[in-house]
PDB file of C-alpha atoms in Angstrom:
ATOM      1  CA  MET A   1      -2.602 -46.965 -18.373  1.00  0.00           C
ATOM      2  CA  TRP A   2      -5.981 -45.943 -19.449  1.00  0.00           C
ATOM      3  CA  ASP A   3      -7.619 -48.797 -17.733  1.00  0.00           C
ATOM      4  CA  ALA A   4      -6.017 -47.558 -14.526  1.00  0.00           C
ATOM      5  CA  ILE A   5      -7.254 -43.978 -15.079  1.00  0.00           C
ATOM      6  CA  LYS A   6     -10.834 -45.476 -15.796  1.00  0.00           C
ATOM      7  CA  GLY A   7     -10.628 -47.251 -12.570  1.00  0.00           C
ATOM      8  CA  VAL A   8      -9.811 -44.392 -10.405  1.00  0.00           C
ATOM      9  CA  LEU A   9     -12.350 -42.165 -11.975  1.00  0.00           C
ATOM     10  CA  THR A  10     -15.170 -44.638 -11.868  1.00  0.00           C
ATOM     11  CA  ASP A  11     -14.337 -45.618  -8.153  1.00  0.00           C
ATOM     12  CA  THR A  12     -16.740 -44.239  -5.529  1.00  0.00           C
ATOM     13  CA  ASN A  13     -14.328 -43.758  -3.030  1.00  0.00           C
ATOM     14  CA  THR A  14     -12.245 -41.372  -5.033  1.00  0.00           C
ATOM     15  CA  TRP A  15     -15.164 -39.114  -5.852  1.00  0.00           C
ATOM     16  CA  GLN A  16     -15.848 -39.059  -2.159  1.00  0.00           C
ATOM     17  CA  VAL A  17     -12.463 -37.943  -1.243  1.00  0.00           C
ATOM     18  CA  LEU A  18     -12.472 -35.327  -4.103  1.00  0.00           C
ATOM     19  CA  LEU A  19     -15.514 -33.885  -2.839  1.00  0.00           C
ATOM     20  CA  PHE A  20     -14.428 -33.971   0.739  1.00  0.00           C
ATOM     21  CA  LEU A  21     -11.306 -31.915  -0.337  1.00  0.00           C
ATOM     22  CA  VAL A  22     -13.249 -29.491  -2.336  1.00  0.00           C
ATOM     23  CA  PHE A  23     -15.699 -29.051   0.673  1.00  0.00           C
ATOM     24  CA  LEU A  24     -12.829 -28.557   3.041  1.00  0.00           C
ATOM     25  CA  VAL A  25     -11.197 -25.839   0.847  1.00  0.00           C
ATOM     26  CA  VAL A  26     -14.387 -23.973   0.576  1.00  0.00           C
ATOM     27  CA  ILE A  27     -14.977 -24.040   4.346  1.00  0.00           C
ATOM     28  CA  VAL A  28     -11.445 -22.820   4.885  1.00  0.00           C
ATOM     29  CA  ILE A  29     -11.836 -19.982   2.459  1.00  0.00           C
ATOM     30  CA  ILE A  30     -15.309 -19.032   4.198  1.00  0.00           C
ATOM     31  CA  ALA A  31     -13.719 -19.062   7.561  1.00  0.00           C
ATOM     32  CA  GLY A  32     -11.030 -16.845   6.447  1.00  0.00           C
ATOM     33  CA  LYS A  33     -13.310 -14.435   4.819  1.00  0.00           C
ATOM     34  CA  LYS A  34     -15.467 -14.237   7.812  1.00  0.00           C
ATOM     35  CA  GLY A  35     -12.442 -13.593   9.936  1.00  0.00           C
ATOM     36  CA  LEU A  36     -12.727 -16.956  11.889  1.00  0.00           C
ATOM     37  CA  LEU A  37      -9.574 -18.322  10.651  1.00  0.00           C
ATOM     38  CA  SER A  38      -6.175 -16.553   9.791  1.00  0.00           C
ATOM     39  CA  VAL A  39      -3.531 -18.269   7.650  1.00  0.00           C
ATOM     40  CA  LYS A  40      -0.192 -16.467   7.191  1.00  0.00           C
ATOM     41  CA  ALA A  41       2.430 -18.240   4.954  1.00  0.00           C
ATOM     42  CA  LYS A  42       5.015 -17.031   2.607  1.00  0.00           C
ATOM     43  CA  GLY A  43       3.338 -15.096  -0.088  1.00  0.00           C
ATOM     44  CA  ILE A  44      -0.172 -15.631   1.061  1.00  0.00           C
ATOM     45  CA  ARG A  45      -2.286 -14.258   3.873  1.00  0.00           C
ATOM     46  CA  LEU A  46      -5.920 -15.497   4.433  1.00  0.00           C
ATOM     47  CA  GLY A  47      -8.320 -13.712   6.981  1.00  0.00           C
ATOM     48  CA  THR A  48      -6.731 -10.558   8.284  1.00  0.00           C
ATOM     49  CA  ASP A  49      -8.014  -9.499  11.634  1.00  0.00           C
ATOM     50  CA  GLU A  50      -9.931  -6.401  12.639  1.00  0.00           C
ATOM     51  CA  ASN A  51      -6.861  -4.670  14.084  1.00  0.00           C
ATOM     52  CA  GLU A  52      -4.853  -4.885  10.817  1.00  0.00           C
ATOM     53  CA  ARG A  53      -7.643  -3.352   8.911  1.00  0.00           C
ATOM     54  CA  ASN A  54      -7.792  -0.432  11.403  1.00  0.00           C
ATOM     55  CA  ILE A  55      -4.200   0.074  11.123  1.00  0.00           C
ATOM     56  CA  ILE A  56      -4.269   0.263   7.320  1.00  0.00           C
ATOM     57  CA  ARG A  57      -7.446   2.392   7.537  1.00  0.00           C
ATOM     58  CA  GLN A  58      -5.922   4.915   9.747  1.00  0.00           C
ATOM     59  CA  GLN A  59      -2.669   5.094   7.516  1.00  0.00           C
ATOM     60  CA  ILE A  60      -4.293   5.583   4.424  1.00  0.00           C
ATOM     61  CA  GLN A  61      -6.721   8.384   5.838  1.00  0.00           C
ATOM     62  CA  TRP A  62      -3.798  10.089   7.542  1.00  0.00           C
ATOM     63  CA  SER A  63      -1.475  10.049   4.492  1.00  0.00           C
ATOM     64  CA  HIS A  64      -4.508  11.389   2.215  1.00  0.00           C
ATOM     65  CA  LEU A  65      -5.053  14.333   4.643  1.00  0.00           C
ATOM     66  CA  TYR A  66      -1.402  15.033   4.902  1.00  0.00           C
ATOM     67  CA  ILE A  67      -0.557  14.649   1.282  1.00  0.00           C
ATOM     68  CA  MET A  68      -3.337  16.694  -0.005  1.00  0.00           C
ATOM     69  CA  SER A  69      -2.520  19.576   2.690  1.00  0.00           C
ATOM     70  CA  LEU A  70       0.848  19.828   0.918  1.00  0.00           C
ATOM     71  CA  ARG A  71      -1.104  21.533  -1.962  1.00  0.00           C
ATOM     72  CA  SER A  72      -1.211  24.863   0.024  1.00  0.00           C
ATOM     73  CA  LYS A  73       2.598  24.745   0.478  1.00  0.00           C
ATOM     74  CA  PHE A  74       3.239  24.740  -3.289  1.00  0.00           C
ATOM     75  CA  LYS A  75       3.309  27.865  -5.161  1.00  0.00           C
ATOM     76  CA  ALA A  76       1.644  26.778  -8.140  1.00  0.00           C
ATOM     77  CA  ASP A  77       1.164  28.693 -11.311  1.00  0.00           C
ATOM     78  CA  GLU A  78      -2.537  28.907 -11.341  1.00  0.00           C
ATOM     79  CA  THR A  79      -2.459  30.536 -14.894  1.00  0.00           C
ATOM     80  CA  LYS A  80      -0.595  27.619 -16.477  1.00  0.00           C
ATOM     81  CA  TYR A  81      -2.055  24.511 -14.825  1.00  0.00           C
ATOM     82  CA  ASN A  82      -5.005  25.943 -13.217  1.00  0.00           C
ATOM     83  CA  GLY A  83      -4.145  24.294 -10.022  1.00  0.00           C
ATOM     84  CA  TYR A  84      -4.932  20.818 -11.304  1.00  0.00           C
ATOM     85  CA  PHE A  85      -1.324  19.728 -12.192  1.00  0.00           C
ATOM     86  CA  THR A  86      -0.363  20.227  -8.718  1.00  0.00           C
ATOM     87  CA  LYS A  87      -3.158  18.144  -7.503  1.00  0.00           C
ATOM     88  CA  TYR A  88      -2.315  15.372 -10.098  1.00  0.00           C
ATOM     89  CA  ILE A  89       1.057  15.330  -8.794  1.00  0.00           C
ATOM     90  CA  LEU A  90      -0.086  14.929  -5.279  1.00  0.00           C
ATOM     91  CA  GLU A  91      -2.502  12.297  -6.158  1.00  0.00           C
ATOM     92  CA  ARG A  92       0.370  10.247  -7.789  1.00  0.00           C
ATOM     93  CA  VAL A  93       2.506  10.649  -4.636  1.00  0.00           C
ATOM     94  CA  TYR A  94      -0.575   9.565  -2.744  1.00  0.00           C
ATOM     95  CA  ASP A  95      -1.005   6.447  -4.819  1.00  0.00           C
ATOM     96  CA  LYS A  96       2.818   5.559  -4.174  1.00  0.00           C
ATOM     97  CA  VAL A  97       2.308   5.887  -0.330  1.00  0.00           C
ATOM     98  CA  VAL A  98      -0.816   3.715  -0.534  1.00  0.00           C
ATOM     99  CA  GLU A  99       1.291   1.074  -2.379  1.00  0.00           C
ATOM    100  CA  TRP A 100       3.790   1.299   0.670  1.00  0.00           C
ATOM    101  CA  ILE A 101       1.153   0.952   3.038  1.00  0.00           C
ATOM    102  CA  THR A 102      -0.192  -2.086   1.213  1.00  0.00           C
ATOM    103  CA  PHE A 103       3.148  -3.854   1.065  1.00  0.00           C
ATOM    104  CA  ASN A 104       3.374  -3.056   4.784  1.00  0.00           C
ATOM    105  CA  HIS A 105       7.244  -3.020   4.952  1.00  0.00           C
ATOM    106  CA  LEU A 106       7.488   0.415   6.428  1.00  0.00           C
ATOM    107  CA  THR A 107      10.451   0.787   8.754  1.00  0.00           C
ATOM    108  CA  LEU A 108      12.580   3.898  10.074  1.00  0.00           C
ATOM    109  CA  LYS A 109      15.729   2.593   8.818  1.00  0.00           C
ATOM    110  CA  ASN A 110      17.716   5.487   7.166  1.00  0.00           C
ATOM    111  CA  GLU A 111      18.394   3.444   3.996  1.00  0.00           C
ATOM    112  CA  TYR A 112      14.828   2.561   3.571  1.00  0.00           C
ATOM    113  CA  ILE A 113      13.717   6.251   3.796  1.00  0.00           C
ATOM    114  CA  GLU A 114      16.463   7.252   1.615  1.00  0.00           C
ATOM    115  CA  ILE A 115      15.229   4.619  -1.134  1.00  0.00           C
ATOM    116  CA  LYS A 116      11.706   5.868  -0.704  1.00  0.00           C
ATOM    117  CA  GLN A 117      12.751   9.737  -0.886  1.00  0.00           C
ATOM    118  CA  GLU A 118      14.466   8.992  -4.125  1.00  0.00           C
ATOM    119  CA  GLU A 119      11.467   7.022  -5.387  1.00  0.00           C
ATOM    120  CA  ILE A 120       8.975  10.076  -4.690  1.00  0.00           C
ATOM    121  CA  CYS A 121      11.703  12.531  -6.127  1.00  0.00           C
ATOM    122  CA  SER A 122      12.004  10.599  -9.239  1.00  0.00           C
ATOM    123  CA  LEU A 123       8.093  10.117  -9.561  1.00  0.00           C
ATOM    124  CA  ILE A 124       7.555  13.952  -9.349  1.00  0.00           C
ATOM    125  CA  TYR A 125      10.415  14.840 -11.545  1.00  0.00           C
ATOM    126  CA  GLY A 126       9.138  12.530 -14.070  1.00  0.00           C
ATOM    127  CA  LEU A 127       6.134  14.250 -14.471  1.00  0.00           C
ATOM    128  CA  GLY A 128       7.465  17.278 -16.444  1.00  0.00           C
ATOM    129  CA  ILE A 129       7.287  19.896 -13.582  1.00  0.00           C
ATOM    130  CA  GLY A 130       8.774  23.408 -13.907  1.00  0.00           C
ATOM    131  CA  GLU A 131      12.230  24.422 -13.317  1.00  0.00           C
ATOM    132  CA  GLU A 132      11.325  26.280 -10.173  1.00  0.00           C
ATOM    133  CA  TYR A 133      10.586  22.830  -8.490  1.00  0.00           C
ATOM    134  CA  LYS A 134      13.879  21.290  -9.539  1.00  0.00           C
ATOM    135  CA  THR A 135      15.966  23.146  -7.198  1.00  0.00           C
ATOM    136  CA  PRO A 136      18.047  21.636  -4.102  1.00  0.00           C
ATOM    137  CA  GLU A 137      15.813  23.343  -1.754  1.00  0.00           C
ATOM    138  CA  PHE A 138      12.536  21.845  -3.102  1.00  0.00           C
ATOM    139  CA  LYS A 139      14.237  18.374  -3.251  1.00  0.00           C
ATOM    140  CA  LYS A 140      15.075  18.932   0.291  1.00  0.00           C
ATOM    141  CA  ARG A 141      11.555  19.659   1.121  1.00  0.00           C
ATOM    142  CA  ILE A 142      10.313  16.585  -0.686  1.00  0.00           C
ATOM    143  CA  CYS A 143      12.707  14.630   1.273  1.00  0.00           C
ATOM    144  CA  ASN A 144      11.556  16.002   4.657  1.00  0.00           C
ATOM    145  CA  TRP A 145       8.012  15.422   3.661  1.00  0.00           C
ATOM    146  CA  THR A 146       8.646  11.992   2.724  1.00  0.00           C
ATOM    147  CA  ARG A 147      10.546  11.341   5.926  1.00  0.00           C
ATOM    148  CA  GLU A 148       7.547  12.659   8.014  1.00  0.00           C
ATOM    149  CA  VAL A 149       4.959  10.567   6.092  1.00  0.00           C
ATOM    150  CA  ILE A 150       7.004   7.343   6.822  1.00  0.00           C
ATOM    151  CA  GLU A 151       7.720   8.105  10.485  1.00  0.00           C
ATOM    152  CA  HIS A 152       4.053   8.931  11.082  1.00  0.00           C
ATOM    153  CA  LEU A 153       2.911   5.716   9.207  1.00  0.00           C
ATOM    154  CA  VAL A 154       5.286   3.682  11.500  1.00  0.00           C
ATOM    155  CA  GLN A 155       3.793   5.492  14.552  1.00  0.00           C
ATOM    156  CA  ILE A 156       0.364   4.771  13.587  1.00  0.00           C
ATOM    157  CA  ARG A 157       1.141   1.027  13.283  1.00  0.00           C
ATOM    158  CA  GLU A 158       3.048   1.075  16.690  1.00  0.00           C
ATOM    159  CA  VAL A 159      -0.025   2.812  18.411  1.00  0.00           C
ATOM    160  CA  TYR A 160      -2.699   0.381  16.730  1.00  0.00           C
ATOM    161  CA  SER A 161      -0.470  -2.657  17.446  1.00  0.00           C
ATOM    162  CA  GLU A 162      -0.281  -2.060  21.370  1.00  0.00           C
ATOM    163  CA  ASN A 163      -4.036  -2.550  21.740  1.00  0.00           C
TER     164      ASN A 163
END
């Protein structure tokens, strides 16, 4: 067995094939990074086109503007939290939305939107908010905002995909 391994490792042809394979892998990776080659397989994506980057960039920018504008809709207890707790909550919501954008499975199906609404509600309620924010009216507002975010993100994808 060891003689066979020694024979394979000392054979010049083996090293040439291994060197060629390493060279080929490096060329494919460089081409993917430069955007010259795009490989899309189950679980891996190499080389995204410029259009996809523009879609993601627009979705992230819009979601940041929208979510941070919600701060003015909260009547925060400025004496207790100094306004920073509300901003912290909105930053956590924004992080969650960026996660959705990254996974890129956004859809307008009611079941999907309901799951995301519950996810955002659980996130907010888990942060120790005051009782005034645990009302059914406030939950309805959160659900409406979540639906608006998802609908607009899907709309951005559709607009940029047409080009």
